[in-house]
CSV table of C-alpha atoms and ligand atoms in Angstrom, one decimal:
chain,number,residue,atom,x,y,z
A,14,MET,CA,1.5,8.3,22.4
A,15,LEU,CA,-0.1,8.3,25.6
A,16,HIS,CA,-0.3,12.4,26.9
A,17,LYS,CA,0.7,13.2,30.4
A,18,LYS,CA,-1.3,16.4,29.5
A,19,LEU,CA,-4.3,17.4,26.4
A,20,LYS,CA,-4.3,21.0,24.6
A,21,PRO,CA,-6.9,22.9,24.8
A,22,PHE,CA,-9.4,23.1,21.6
A,23,PRO,CA,-8.4,26.5,20.0
A,24,LYS,CA,-10.3,29.5,21.2
A,25,ASP,CA,-12.1,30.1,17.8
A,26,PHE,CA,-13.0,26.4,17.0
A,27,PHE,CA,-16.0,25.8,14.8
A,28,TRP,CA,-18.6,23.8,16.5
A,29,GLY,CA,-21.6,23.4,14.8
A,30,ALA,CA,-23.0,20.8,12.4
A,31,SER,CA,-23.6,20.2,9.1
A,32,THR,CA,-26.8,19.3,7.0
A,33,SER,CA,-27.1,19.2,3.1
A,34,ALA,CA,-29.7,20.7,1.3
A,35,TYR,CA,-31.9,17.6,-0.6
A,36,GLN,CA,-31.9,16.1,2.4
A,37,VAL,CA,-32.8,18.6,4.8
A,38,GLU,CA,-34.9,21.3,3.3
A,39,GLY,CA,-37.7,19.7,1.3
A,40,ALA,CA,-39.4,22.3,-1.2
A,41,ASN,CA,-38.0,20.6,-4.0
A,42,LEU,CA,-39.8,21.9,-7.1
A,43,GLU,CA,-41.1,24.9,-4.8
A,44,ASP,CA,-40.7,28.7,-5.5
A,45,GLY,CA,-38.8,28.2,-8.7
A,46,LYS,CA,-36.5,25.3,-7.8
A,47,GLY,CA,-35.9,22.8,-10.5
A,48,PRO,CA,-35.6,19.0,-10.2
A,49,SER,CA,-32.2,17.4,-9.5
A,50,CYS,CA,-31.1,13.9,-9.7
A,51,GLN,CA,-32.4,13.2,-6.1
A,52,ASP,CA,-35.7,14.4,-7.4
A,53,VAL,CA,-36.6,11.5,-10.0
A,54,LYS,CA,-34.1,8.9,-8.4
A,55,GLU,CA,-36.6,5.8,-7.9
A,56,LEU,CA,-36.7,6.2,-3.8
A,57,PRO,CA,-35.7,3.2,-1.5
A,58,PRO,CA,-38.5,1.4,-1.2
A,59,GLY,CA,-40.4,2.7,2.5
A,60,THR,CA,-38.5,6.0,2.7
A,61,ALA,CA,-39.4,9.3,2.5
A,62,ASP,CA,-39.8,11.1,0.0
A,63,LEU,CA,-37.8,14.1,-0.6
A,64,LYS,CA,-41.1,16.4,-1.0
A,65,THR,CA,-40.7,17.6,3.1
A,66,CYS,CA,-38.0,16.4,4.8
A,67,ALA,CA,-37.2,18.5,7.4
A,68,ASP,CA,-39.1,21.3,5.9
A,69,HIS,CA,-35.7,23.5,6.6
A,70,TYR,CA,-36.9,25.8,3.5
A,71,HIS,CA,-39.6,27.2,5.4
A,72,HIS,CA,-38.6,26.5,8.8
A,73,TYR,CA,-35.1,27.6,8.7
A,74,LYS,CA,-35.5,30.9,11.4
A,75,GLU,CA,-36.5,28.3,13.8
A,76,ASP,CA,-33.9,25.7,13.3
A,77,ILE,CA,-31.0,28.2,13.0
A,78,ALA,CA,-32.6,29.7,16.6
A,79,LEU,CA,-32.1,26.9,18.2
A,80,MET,CA,-28.5,26.0,16.8
A,81,ALA,CA,-28.1,29.4,18.4
A,82,GLU,CA,-29.4,28.3,21.8
A,83,MET,CA,-26.7,25.3,21.7
A,84,GLY,CA,-24.1,27.8,20.9
A,85,PHE,CA,-23.0,26.7,17.5
A,86,LYS,CA,-20.1,28.7,16.0
A,87,SER,CA,-20.6,27.9,12.3
A,88,TYR,CA,-23.6,25.5,10.6
A,89,ARG,CA,-22.3,23.6,7.3
A,90,PHE,CA,-25.0,23.2,4.6
A,91,SER,CA,-25.5,22.6,1.6
A,92,ILE,CA,-26.9,25.3,-1.6
A,93,ALA,CA,-29.0,22.8,-4.0
A,94,TRP,CA,-27.5,24.1,-7.4
A,95,THR,CA,-31.3,23.9,-9.0
A,96,ARG,CA,-32.5,26.8,-6.6
A,97,ILE,CA,-30.0,29.2,-7.8
A,98,LEU,CA,-30.1,27.7,-11.7
A,99,PRO,CA,-33.1,25.4,-12.0
A,100,ASN,CA,-31.5,24.6,-15.0
A,101,GLY,CA,-28.6,24.2,-13.8
A,102,THR,CA,-27.1,27.0,-16.3
A,103,GLY,CA,-28.8,29.9,-17.7
A,104,GLU,CA,-31.6,31.8,-15.7
A,105,ILE,CA,-30.5,32.6,-12.5
A,106,ASN,CA,-33.8,32.1,-9.5
A,107,PRO,CA,-33.8,34.9,-7.5
A,108,GLN,CA,-36.4,33.3,-4.8
A,109,GLY,CA,-33.3,30.6,-4.8
A,110,ILE,CA,-30.8,33.4,-4.2
A,111,GLU,CA,-33.3,35.3,-1.7
A,112,PHE,CA,-33.9,32.2,0.3
A,113,TYR,CA,-29.8,31.4,0.9
A,114,ASN,CA,-29.5,35.5,1.5
A,115,ASN,CA,-32.0,34.6,4.4
A,116,LEU,CA,-30.8,31.2,5.7
A,117,ILE,CA,-27.1,33.2,5.5
A,118,ASN,CA,-28.1,36.3,7.4
A,119,GLU,CA,-30.2,34.3,10.1
A,120,CYS,CA,-26.9,32.6,11.0
A,121,LEU,CA,-24.5,35.8,10.8
A,122,LYS,CA,-27.3,37.4,13.0
A,123,TYR,CA,-26.9,34.8,15.9
A,124,ASN,CA,-22.3,35.0,14.9
A,125,ILE,CA,-23.0,31.5,13.4
A,126,THR,CA,-20.5,31.4,10.8
A,127,PRO,CA,-21.9,29.6,7.6
A,128,ILE,CA,-19.8,26.8,5.9
A,129,VAL,CA,-21.2,26.2,2.2
A,130,THR,CA,-20.9,23.2,0.4
A,131,MET,CA,-21.5,24.1,-3.2
A,132,PHE,CA,-22.4,20.3,-4.2
A,133,HIS,CA,-23.8,17.9,-1.9
A,134,PHE,CA,-25.0,15.1,-4.3
A,135,ASP,CA,-27.9,17.1,-6.2
A,136,MET,CA,-26.5,17.4,-9.7
A,137,PRO,CA,-29.5,19.5,-11.7
A,138,ASP,CA,-31.5,16.5,-13.6
A,139,ALA,CA,-31.4,19.1,-16.7
A,140,LEU,CA,-27.7,18.6,-16.9
A,141,ASP,CA,-28.0,14.6,-16.2
A,142,GLN,CA,-29.8,14.7,-19.4
A,143,ARG,CA,-26.8,16.4,-20.9
A,144,GLY,CA,-24.6,13.8,-19.5
A,145,SER,CA,-23.9,14.6,-16.3
A,146,TRP,CA,-20.0,14.7,-15.4
A,147,SER,CA,-19.6,12.6,-18.0
A,148,ASN,CA,-20.4,15.6,-20.6
A,149,ARG,CA,-16.6,17.2,-20.2
A,150,ASP,CA,-19.0,20.5,-20.7
A,151,SER,CA,-19.6,19.8,-16.8
A,152,ILE,CA,-16.3,21.7,-15.9
A,153,GLU,CA,-17.8,24.1,-17.7
A,154,TRP,CA,-21.3,24.3,-15.6
A,155,PHE,CA,-20.1,23.8,-12.6
A,156,GLU,CA,-17.0,26.9,-12.8
A,157,ASN,CA,-20.5,28.9,-14.1
A,158,TYR,CA,-22.4,27.9,-10.9
A,159,ALA,CA,-19.4,28.6,-8.4
A,160,LYS,CA,-19.1,32.3,-10.1
A,161,VAL,CA,-23.0,32.7,-9.3
A,162,LEU,CA,-22.3,31.4,-6.1
A,163,PHE,CA,-19.2,33.7,-5.2
A,164,ALA,CA,-20.6,37.1,-7.1
A,165,ASN,CA,-23.5,36.7,-4.8
A,166,PHE,CA,-23.0,35.2,-1.3
A,167,GLY,CA,-19.0,35.8,-1.4
A,168,ASP,CA,-19.8,39.2,0.4
A,169,ARG,CA,-20.8,37.1,3.3
A,170,VAL,CA,-19.5,33.7,3.3
A,171,LYS,CA,-15.9,33.2,3.7
A,172,TYR,CA,-15.9,29.4,4.4
A,173,TRP,CA,-16.8,27.2,1.3
A,174,LEU,CA,-16.5,22.9,0.7
A,175,THR,CA,-16.1,22.3,-3.2
A,176,ILE,CA,-17.5,18.9,-3.4
A,177,ASN,CA,-19.4,16.6,-0.9
A,178,GLU,CA,-17.8,13.0,-0.6
A,179,GLN,CA,-16.7,12.8,-4.3
A,180,ASN,CA,-15.3,9.8,-3.5
A,181,MET,CA,-18.5,8.4,-2.4
A,182,LEU,CA,-19.8,9.7,-5.8
A,183,THR,CA,-16.9,7.6,-7.4
A,184,LEU,CA,-17.3,4.6,-5.0
A,185,VAL,CA,-21.1,4.2,-4.4
A,186,GLY,CA,-22.5,6.7,-6.8
A,187,SER,CA,-25.8,3.8,-8.2
A,188,VAL,CA,-26.4,3.8,-4.2
A,189,ILE,CA,-26.6,7.5,-3.4
A,190,GLY,CA,-28.2,7.5,-6.5
A,191,THR,CA,-25.7,9.9,-8.5
A,192,LEU,CA,-25.0,7.9,-11.2
A,193,ARG,CA,-25.6,8.4,-14.7
A,194,VAL,CA,-23.7,5.6,-17.1
A,195,PRO,CA,-24.5,6.7,-20.9
A,196,GLU,CA,-26.1,4.0,-23.0
A,197,GLY,CA,-23.2,1.9,-25.0
A,198,THR,CA,-20.7,1.8,-21.7
A,199,LYS,CA,-18.1,-0.6,-22.0
A,200,ASN,CA,-16.0,-0.5,-19.3
A,201,LEU,CA,-17.9,1.0,-16.6
A,202,THR,CA,-14.5,1.9,-14.8
A,203,LYS,CA,-12.8,3.8,-17.1
A,204,GLU,CA,-16.7,6.1,-17.5
A,205,ILE,CA,-16.6,6.3,-13.6
A,206,TYR,CA,-12.9,7.9,-13.5
A,207,GLN,CA,-13.7,9.7,-16.4
A,208,GLN,CA,-16.3,11.5,-14.8
A,209,ASN,CA,-14.3,11.8,-11.4
A,210,HIS,CA,-11.7,13.3,-13.5
A,211,HIS,CA,-13.3,16.2,-14.2
A,212,GLN,CA,-15.0,16.5,-11.2
A,213,LEU,CA,-11.3,17.1,-9.9
A,214,VAL,CA,-10.9,19.8,-12.7
A,215,ALA,CA,-14.2,21.6,-11.9
A,216,GLN,CA,-13.1,21.5,-8.4
A,217,ALA,CA,-9.5,23.1,-9.4
A,218,LYS,CA,-10.9,25.6,-11.3
A,219,ALA,CA,-13.6,26.8,-8.5
A,220,MET,CA,-10.8,26.6,-5.8
A,221,VAL,CA,-8.7,28.8,-8.5
A,222,LEU,CA,-11.8,31.2,-9.1
A,223,CYS,CA,-13.2,31.6,-5.4
A,224,HIS,CA,-9.4,33.0,-4.7
A,225,LYS,CA,-9.8,35.3,-7.2
A,226,MET,CA,-13.0,36.2,-7.2
A,227,LEU,CA,-12.6,36.3,-2.9
A,228,PRO,CA,-9.5,37.1,-1.5
A,229,ASP,CA,-10.7,37.0,2.1
A,230,ALA,CA,-12.3,33.5,1.7
A,231,LYS,CA,-11.3,29.9,2.3
A,232,ILE,CA,-11.9,27.1,-0.3
A,233,GLY,CA,-11.3,22.9,0.4
A,234,PRO,CA,-12.6,20.1,-0.5
A,235,ALA,CA,-14.5,17.2,1.4
A,236,PRO,CA,-14.2,13.8,1.1
A,237,ASN,CA,-15.2,11.2,3.2
A,238,ILE,CA,-11.7,10.1,4.9
A,239,ALA,CA,-11.7,6.9,6.5
A,240,PHE,CA,-8.0,5.2,7.0
A,241,VAL,CA,-7.8,2.0,6.1
A,242,TYR,CA,-6.1,-0.7,8.4
A,243,PRO,CA,-4.7,-4.1,7.1
A,244,ALA,CA,-6.6,-6.9,8.1
A,245,SER,CA,-3.8,-8.4,9.8
A,246,CYS,CA,-0.2,-7.8,9.7
A,247,LYS,CA,1.0,-10.2,6.7
A,248,PRO,CA,2.6,-8.2,4.2
A,249,GLU,CA,-0.1,-9.0,1.5
A,250,ASP,CA,-2.4,-7.6,3.7
A,251,ILE,CA,-0.8,-4.6,4.3
A,252,LEU,CA,-0.1,-3.8,0.6
A,253,ALA,CA,-3.9,-4.5,0.1
A,254,ALA,CA,-4.6,-2.0,3.1
A,255,GLU,CA,-2.0,0.7,0.6
A,256,ASN,CA,-3.8,0.0,-2.4
A,257,TYR,CA,-7.9,0.4,-0.4
A,258,ASN,CA,-6.2,3.7,0.9
A,259,ALA,CA,-4.9,5.1,-2.1
A,260,ILE,CA,-8.3,4.3,-3.5
A,261,ARG,CA,-10.5,5.6,-1.5
A,262,ASN,CA,-8.8,8.3,0.8
A,263,TRP,CA,-5.6,9.4,-1.2
A,264,LEU,CA,-6.5,10.1,-4.8
A,265,TYR,CA,-8.9,12.7,-3.9
A,266,LEU,CA,-6.5,14.1,-1.5
A,267,ASP,CA,-3.4,14.3,-4.0
A,268,ALA,CA,-5.3,15.4,-6.5
A,269,ALA,CA,-6.7,18.5,-4.8
A,270,VAL,CA,-3.6,19.7,-3.1
A,271,LYS,CA,-0.9,18.2,-5.0
A,272,GLY,CA,-2.8,18.9,-8.5
A,273,ARG,CA,-1.7,15.0,-9.5
A,274,TYR,CA,-2.7,11.5,-9.8
A,275,ASN,CA,-1.8,9.5,-6.8
A,276,ASN,CA,0.7,6.4,-8.5
A,277,LEU,CA,-1.6,3.4,-6.9
A,278,VAL,CA,-4.4,4.7,-8.5
A,279,TRP,CA,-3.0,5.3,-11.8
A,280,ALA,CA,-1.6,1.8,-11.7
A,281,TYR,CA,-4.7,0.7,-10.9
A,282,LEU,CA,-6.5,2.7,-13.4
A,283,GLU,CA,-3.6,1.2,-16.2
A,284,GLU,CA,-4.8,-2.4,-15.1
A,285,ASN,CA,-8.5,-2.1,-15.6
A,286,ASP,CA,-7.9,-0.1,-19.1
A,287,ALA,CA,-9.9,2.6,-17.2
A,288,CYS,CA,-6.8,5.4,-17.8
A,289,PRO,CA,-9.1,9.0,-17.7
A,290,VAL,CA,-8.1,11.5,-21.1
A,291,PHE,CA,-6.9,14.4,-19.8
A,292,GLY,CA,-8.4,17.7,-21.8
A,293,GLU,CA,-6.5,20.2,-22.6
A,294,GLY,CA,-5.2,22.5,-19.6
A,295,ASP,CA,-6.3,19.8,-17.1
A,296,GLU,CA,-2.9,19.4,-15.9
A,297,GLU,CA,-2.3,22.8,-15.6
A,298,ALA,CA,-5.8,23.0,-13.6
A,299,LEU,CA,-4.8,21.1,-11.1
A,300,GLN,CA,-1.5,22.2,-10.8
A,301,ASN,CA,-2.9,25.6,-10.2
A,302,ALA,CA,-5.3,25.0,-7.4
A,303,HIS,CA,-4.4,24.8,-3.8
A,304,PRO,CA,-7.4,24.5,-1.1
A,305,ASP,CA,-6.6,26.6,2.3
A,306,PHE,CA,-8.1,23.4,4.5
A,307,ILE,CA,-9.1,20.4,4.2
A,308,GLY,CA,-12.6,19.4,5.4
A,309,PHE,CA,-13.3,15.7,5.6
A,310,ASN,CA,-16.2,13.6,7.0
A,311,TYR,CA,-15.3,10.8,9.0
A,312,TYR,CA,-17.4,8.1,10.4
A,313,THR,CA,-15.0,5.4,10.1
A,314,THR,CA,-12.0,2.8,9.3
A,315,SER,CA,-12.6,0.6,6.9
A,316,THR,CA,-9.7,-3.1,6.7
A,317,ALA,CA,-8.7,-4.7,3.8
A,318,GLU,CA,-7.3,-7.7,3.5
A,319,ALA,CA,-5.9,-9.3,-0.1
A,320,SER,CA,-7.2,-10.9,-3.0
A,321,ASN,CA,-4.9,-12.3,-4.5
A,322,ASP,CA,-7.1,-13.7,-7.5
A,323,TRP,CA,-8.3,-11.8,-10.0
A,324,ASN,CA,-11.0,-13.8,-10.8
A,325,GLU,CA,-12.4,-13.9,-6.7
A,326,GLU,CA,-16.4,-13.0,-6.8
A,327,LEU,CA,-16.4,-10.1,-4.6
A,328,GLU,CA,-20.1,-8.3,-4.5
A,329,PRO,CA,-19.9,-4.2,-5.7
A,330,ASN,CA,-19.9,-2.0,-2.4
A,331,ALA,CA,-22.9,-1.8,-0.6
A,332,ASP,CA,-22.4,2.2,1.1
A,333,GLN,CA,-20.4,4.7,2.2
A,334,GLN,CA,-18.2,3.0,4.6
A,335,THR,CA,-19.0,-0.8,3.6
A,336,ALA,CA,-16.3,-1.7,1.6
A,337,ARG,CA,-16.5,-5.5,-0.6
A,338,GLY,CA,-13.0,-4.5,-2.5
A,339,GLU,CA,-11.3,-5.3,-5.7
A,340,ALA,CA,-10.3,-8.8,-6.9
A,341,GLY,CA,-6.5,-8.4,-7.7
A,342,PHE,CA,-6.3,-5.2,-5.4
A,343,TYR,CA,-8.1,-5.8,-2.5
A,344,LYS,CA,-10.8,-7.4,0.0
A,345,GLY,CA,-13.1,-5.7,2.8
A,346,PHE,CA,-12.9,-7.6,6.0
A,347,LYS,CA,-15.4,-7.2,8.9
A,348,ASN,CA,-12.9,-5.7,11.6
A,349,PRO,CA,-13.7,-7.6,14.5
A,350,ASN,CA,-11.8,-5.3,17.5
A,351,LEU,CA,-14.9,-2.6,16.6
A,352,MET,CA,-19.3,-2.7,17.6
A,353,GLN,CA,-21.7,-2.1,14.8
A,354,THR,CA,-24.2,0.8,15.1
A,355,GLU,CA,-27.7,-0.1,14.6
A,356,PHE,CA,-27.3,0.3,10.7
A,357,GLY,CA,-24.4,-2.1,10.7
A,358,TRP,CA,-21.4,0.8,10.1
A,359,GLU,CA,-18.6,0.2,12.3
A,360,ILE,CA,-17.5,2.8,15.6
A,361,ASP,CA,-14.0,3.5,15.8
A,362,PRO,CA,-13.4,6.4,17.6
A,363,ILE,CA,-9.8,6.1,18.2
A,364,GLY,CA,-9.7,5.3,14.1
A,365,PHE,CA,-10.8,9.0,14.0
A,366,ARG,CA,-7.6,10.1,15.7
A,367,VAL,CA,-5.4,7.7,13.2
A,368,THR,CA,-7.3,9.2,10.3
A,369,ILE,CA,-6.0,12.8,11.7
A,370,ARG,CA,-2.6,11.6,12.5
A,371,GLU,CA,-2.6,10.5,8.7
A,372,LEU,CA,-4.2,13.1,7.1
A,373,TYR,CA,-2.3,15.9,8.7
A,374,ASP,CA,1.1,14.1,7.9
A,375,ARG,CA,0.2,13.8,4.7
A,376,TYR,CA,-1.1,17.4,4.0
A,377,HIS,CA,-0.4,19.9,6.2
A,378,LEU,CA,-3.3,21.4,6.1
A,379,PRO,CA,-5.7,22.8,9.0
A,380,LEU,CA,-8.4,20.3,9.0
A,381,LEU,CA,-12.1,21.0,9.2
A,382,VAL,CA,-14.3,18.2,10.5
A,383,THR,CA,-17.4,18.2,8.0
A,384,GLU,CA,-19.0,15.3,9.0
A,385,ASN,CA,-19.3,12.6,11.5
A,386,GLY,CA,-22.1,11.0,13.1
A,387,LEU,CA,-24.2,8.0,14.6
A,388,GLY,CA,-28.0,7.3,12.8
A,389,ALA,CA,-30.0,5.6,15.3
A,390,TYR,CA,-33.9,4.8,15.5
A,391,ASP,CA,-34.5,7.9,18.1
A,392,LYS,CA,-37.9,7.2,20.2
A,393,LEU,CA,-39.5,10.4,21.3
A,394,GLU,CA,-41.4,9.7,24.5
A,395,ASP,CA,-43.4,12.7,26.1
A,396,GLY,CA,-41.4,15.2,24.4
A,397,LYS,CA,-38.2,13.6,24.8
A,398,ILE,CA,-35.3,11.8,23.5
A,399,HIS,CA,-33.0,10.2,25.5
A,400,ASP,CA,-30.6,9.4,22.9
A,401,ASN,CA,-27.2,8.8,25.5
A,402,TYR,CA,-25.5,6.3,22.8
A,403,ARG,CA,-25.5,9.4,20.1
A,404,ILE,CA,-24.0,11.3,23.5
A,405,LYS,CA,-21.2,8.2,23.8
A,406,TYR,CA,-20.6,8.2,20.4
A,407,LEU,CA,-19.7,12.1,20.0
A,408,TYR,CA,-18.1,12.1,23.5
A,409,GLU,CA,-15.6,9.4,22.3
A,410,HIS,CA,-14.7,11.0,19.1
A,411,ILE,CA,-14.2,14.8,20.5
A,412,LYS,CA,-12.2,13.1,23.0
A,413,GLN,CA,-10.3,12.0,19.9
A,414,ILE,CA,-10.0,15.4,18.3
A,415,GLN,CA,-8.6,16.9,21.5
A,416,LEU,CA,-5.4,14.1,21.6
A,417,ALA,CA,-5.3,14.5,17.6
A,418,ILE,CA,-4.2,18.3,18.4
A,419,THR,CA,-2.4,17.4,21.6
A,420,ASP,CA,-0.8,15.3,18.6
A,421,GLY,CA,0.2,18.2,17.1
A,422,ALA,CA,-2.6,18.3,14.1
A,423,GLU,CA,-4.2,21.9,13.7
A,424,MET,CA,-8.1,21.7,13.6
A,425,LEU,CA,-10.1,24.2,12.6
A,426,GLY,CA,-13.6,22.8,14.3
A,427,TYR,CA,-16.3,19.8,14.0
A,428,ASN,CA,-19.8,20.0,12.4
A,429,PRO,CA,-21.0,16.2,13.3
A,430,TRP,CA,-23.8,15.1,11.4
A,431,SER,CA,-26.5,16.4,11.7
A,432,ALA,CA,-27.7,19.6,13.1
A,433,ILE,CA,-31.1,18.2,12.9
A,434,ASP,CA,-32.9,15.3,11.6
A,435,LEU,CA,-33.3,15.0,7.8
A,436,VAL,CA,-33.5,11.7,5.2
A,437,SER,CA,-30.5,9.9,4.8
A,438,THR,CA,-28.7,8.7,1.5
A,439,HIS,CA,-31.0,5.3,1.4
A,440,GLU,CA,-31.9,4.3,4.8
A,441,GLY,CA,-34.9,7.3,5.1
A,442,ILE,CA,-35.9,9.3,7.6
A,443,ARG,CA,-36.1,6.0,10.2
A,444,LYS,CA,-31.6,6.7,10.3
A,445,ARG,CA,-31.6,9.6,12.9
A,446,TYR,CA,-28.5,11.5,13.0
A,447,GLY,CA,-30.5,15.3,14.5
A,448,PHE,CA,-29.0,17.1,17.6
A,449,ILE,CA,-33.2,18.5,17.0
A,450,TYR,CA,-35.7,15.7,16.4
A,451,VAL,CA,-38.1,16.6,13.5
A,452,ASP,CA,-41.6,15.0,14.5
A,453,THR,CA,-42.1,13.6,10.9
A,454,THR,CA,-41.9,9.5,9.6
A,455,ASP,CA,-40.9,7.8,6.7
A,456,GLU,CA,-44.6,6.7,6.5
A,457,LYS,CA,-46.0,10.1,6.4
A,458,VAL,CA,-45.0,13.5,7.3
A,459,GLY,CA,-46.0,14.4,10.5
A,460,SER,CA,-47.0,17.6,12.6
A,461,LEU,CA,-42.9,18.6,12.0
A,462,GLU,CA,-42.8,20.2,15.6
A,463,ARG,CA,-39.3,20.6,16.8
A,464,TYR,CA,-37.5,18.6,19.5
A,465,ARG,CA,-34.2,19.2,21.4
A,466,LYS,CA,-32.9,15.6,22.1
A,467,ASP,CA,-30.6,15.1,25.1
A,468,SER,CA,-27.6,15.2,23.0
A,469,PHE,CA,-28.9,19.1,22.0
A,470,PHE,CA,-28.3,19.6,25.9
A,471,TRP,CA,-25.2,17.9,25.9
A,472,TYR,CA,-23.5,19.7,23.0
A,473,LYS,CA,-24.5,23.0,23.9
A,474,LYS,CA,-22.5,22.1,27.7
A,475,VAL,CA,-19.5,21.0,25.6
A,476,ILE,CA,-19.4,24.0,23.2
A,477,ALA,CA,-19.8,26.7,26.1
A,478,SER,CA,-16.7,25.0,27.8
A,479,ASN,CA,-15.3,24.8,24.4
A,480,GLY,CA,-14.4,21.3,24.9
A,481,GLU,CA,-13.5,21.4,28.4
A,482,ASP,CA,-17.0,19.6,29.5
A,483,LEU,CA,-18.0,16.6,28.2
A,484,SER,CA,-19.5,14.6,31.1
A,485,PHE,CA,-22.7,13.3,30.4
B,16,LIG,C1,-22.4,11.3,4.2
B,16,LIG,C2,-23.5,12.0,3.3
B,16,LIG,O1,-21.8,9.7,3.1
B,16,LIG,O2,-23.0,10.6,5.4
B,16,LIG,C3,-24.5,12.5,3.8
B,16,LIG,O3,-22.0,13.1,3.3
B,16,LIG,C4,-25.4,11.3,4.5
B,16,LIG,O4,-25.1,13.0,2.5
B,16,LIG,C5,-24.1,11.1,6.1
B,16,LIG,O5,-26.0,11.2,4.6
B,16,LIG,C6,-24.6,10.0,6.4
B,16,LIG,O6,-24.9,8.8,5.8
B,16,LIG,P1,-26.8,8.1,5.7
B,16,LIG,O7,-26.5,7.0,4.0
B,16,LIG,O8,-26.7,7.4,6.5
B,16,LIG,O9,-27.5,9.0,5.2
């Protein structure tokens, strides 16, 4: 649809950016913090370890001041479960509580609204030893952790996100370093979807608890949503795209918002003899939970074509954005209409609008963009970083949000990835996303000095004009 006149961004739109604890904080075993699965995993060769990252733990005041200088209205960060509960359950670490109190208070000092992710890829190692999400007790562990968070920070944190990219934990957990498979597992798909089921129930219980303990707070899920296009208008390709849309996207939101499994996914699980076992009360738990909004990460769309052979050999999915397919259901397809980033991710700003339109049509809940961004090899030259490629990427995506608002979608905010450079999930700190450059490399920890990238100044202007001035 063409529009003659664009609607403005809402007055109280959350312009900000995102990070996650294990990728930005560093100090990963300091001040009582216990190890998470990220701290004990084998690192991909040539990537920075997680001891220092951007050292946000020690630099948070400077970092929040820089975010305030950009005019941030919100800062989306995650709380490290093991900073609060070093063993995942049991004793609370007072230094962990103190750190996040300080971080939250620092945001509030500048009128930056904290948007807190409760769980971002960092299961406590102690709980991993007890079977991680495979263990049904994980539902209780997560609910208990949620209770500690709401009790300690709920007086000031009004926006909560449950589990970051649960769909990626399920689809590419081995790439992100989160997947734990119990010895003797015979049907891996069944095992993974049982873990996924526990997460869905844990999330549902946390949402109910949040509404009970903090009546004026809002809570929602934060999956990675990428609309799936069919590779052609062949009816078989349309079916394949529907299959992958259901497996990649709708399963998670149908469960979170409608309290039930998506029927196409259920059929797929039946075919694989992989339906999760429901425990007592699970169905009710899913139905009782009602998110207030949908948080979602968007990087690019996917494209699928038919896979008409059960025995077709397909490699496993490569990462969050690169799907290879599932024999008999769909096959990943390289979209010839899209450019790619230096790291091989397709770039599709119009797909952002397509995704928003579809999301709003399906769920009719306010939408909060919790991630979007461009990973690139930035260069520091004479104290400057000329990242015009990032500005262009952000410009094109923000434009599409405005078009989606004009289409009638209710948008709460835009929090791209990332506020500041941090360590990527599996490609090191050389893959930079931030508005703020951090002087450090994969090979060795640098001065950790902060530099304002060109995108920093551009985003500042965008925020100051509430999205009216996107020029560059
Ligand atoms: C999302 C995650 O998948 O994408 C982030 O929520 C991640 O944790 C981001 O860093 C970018 O992905 P990557 O693999 O480039 O770090």
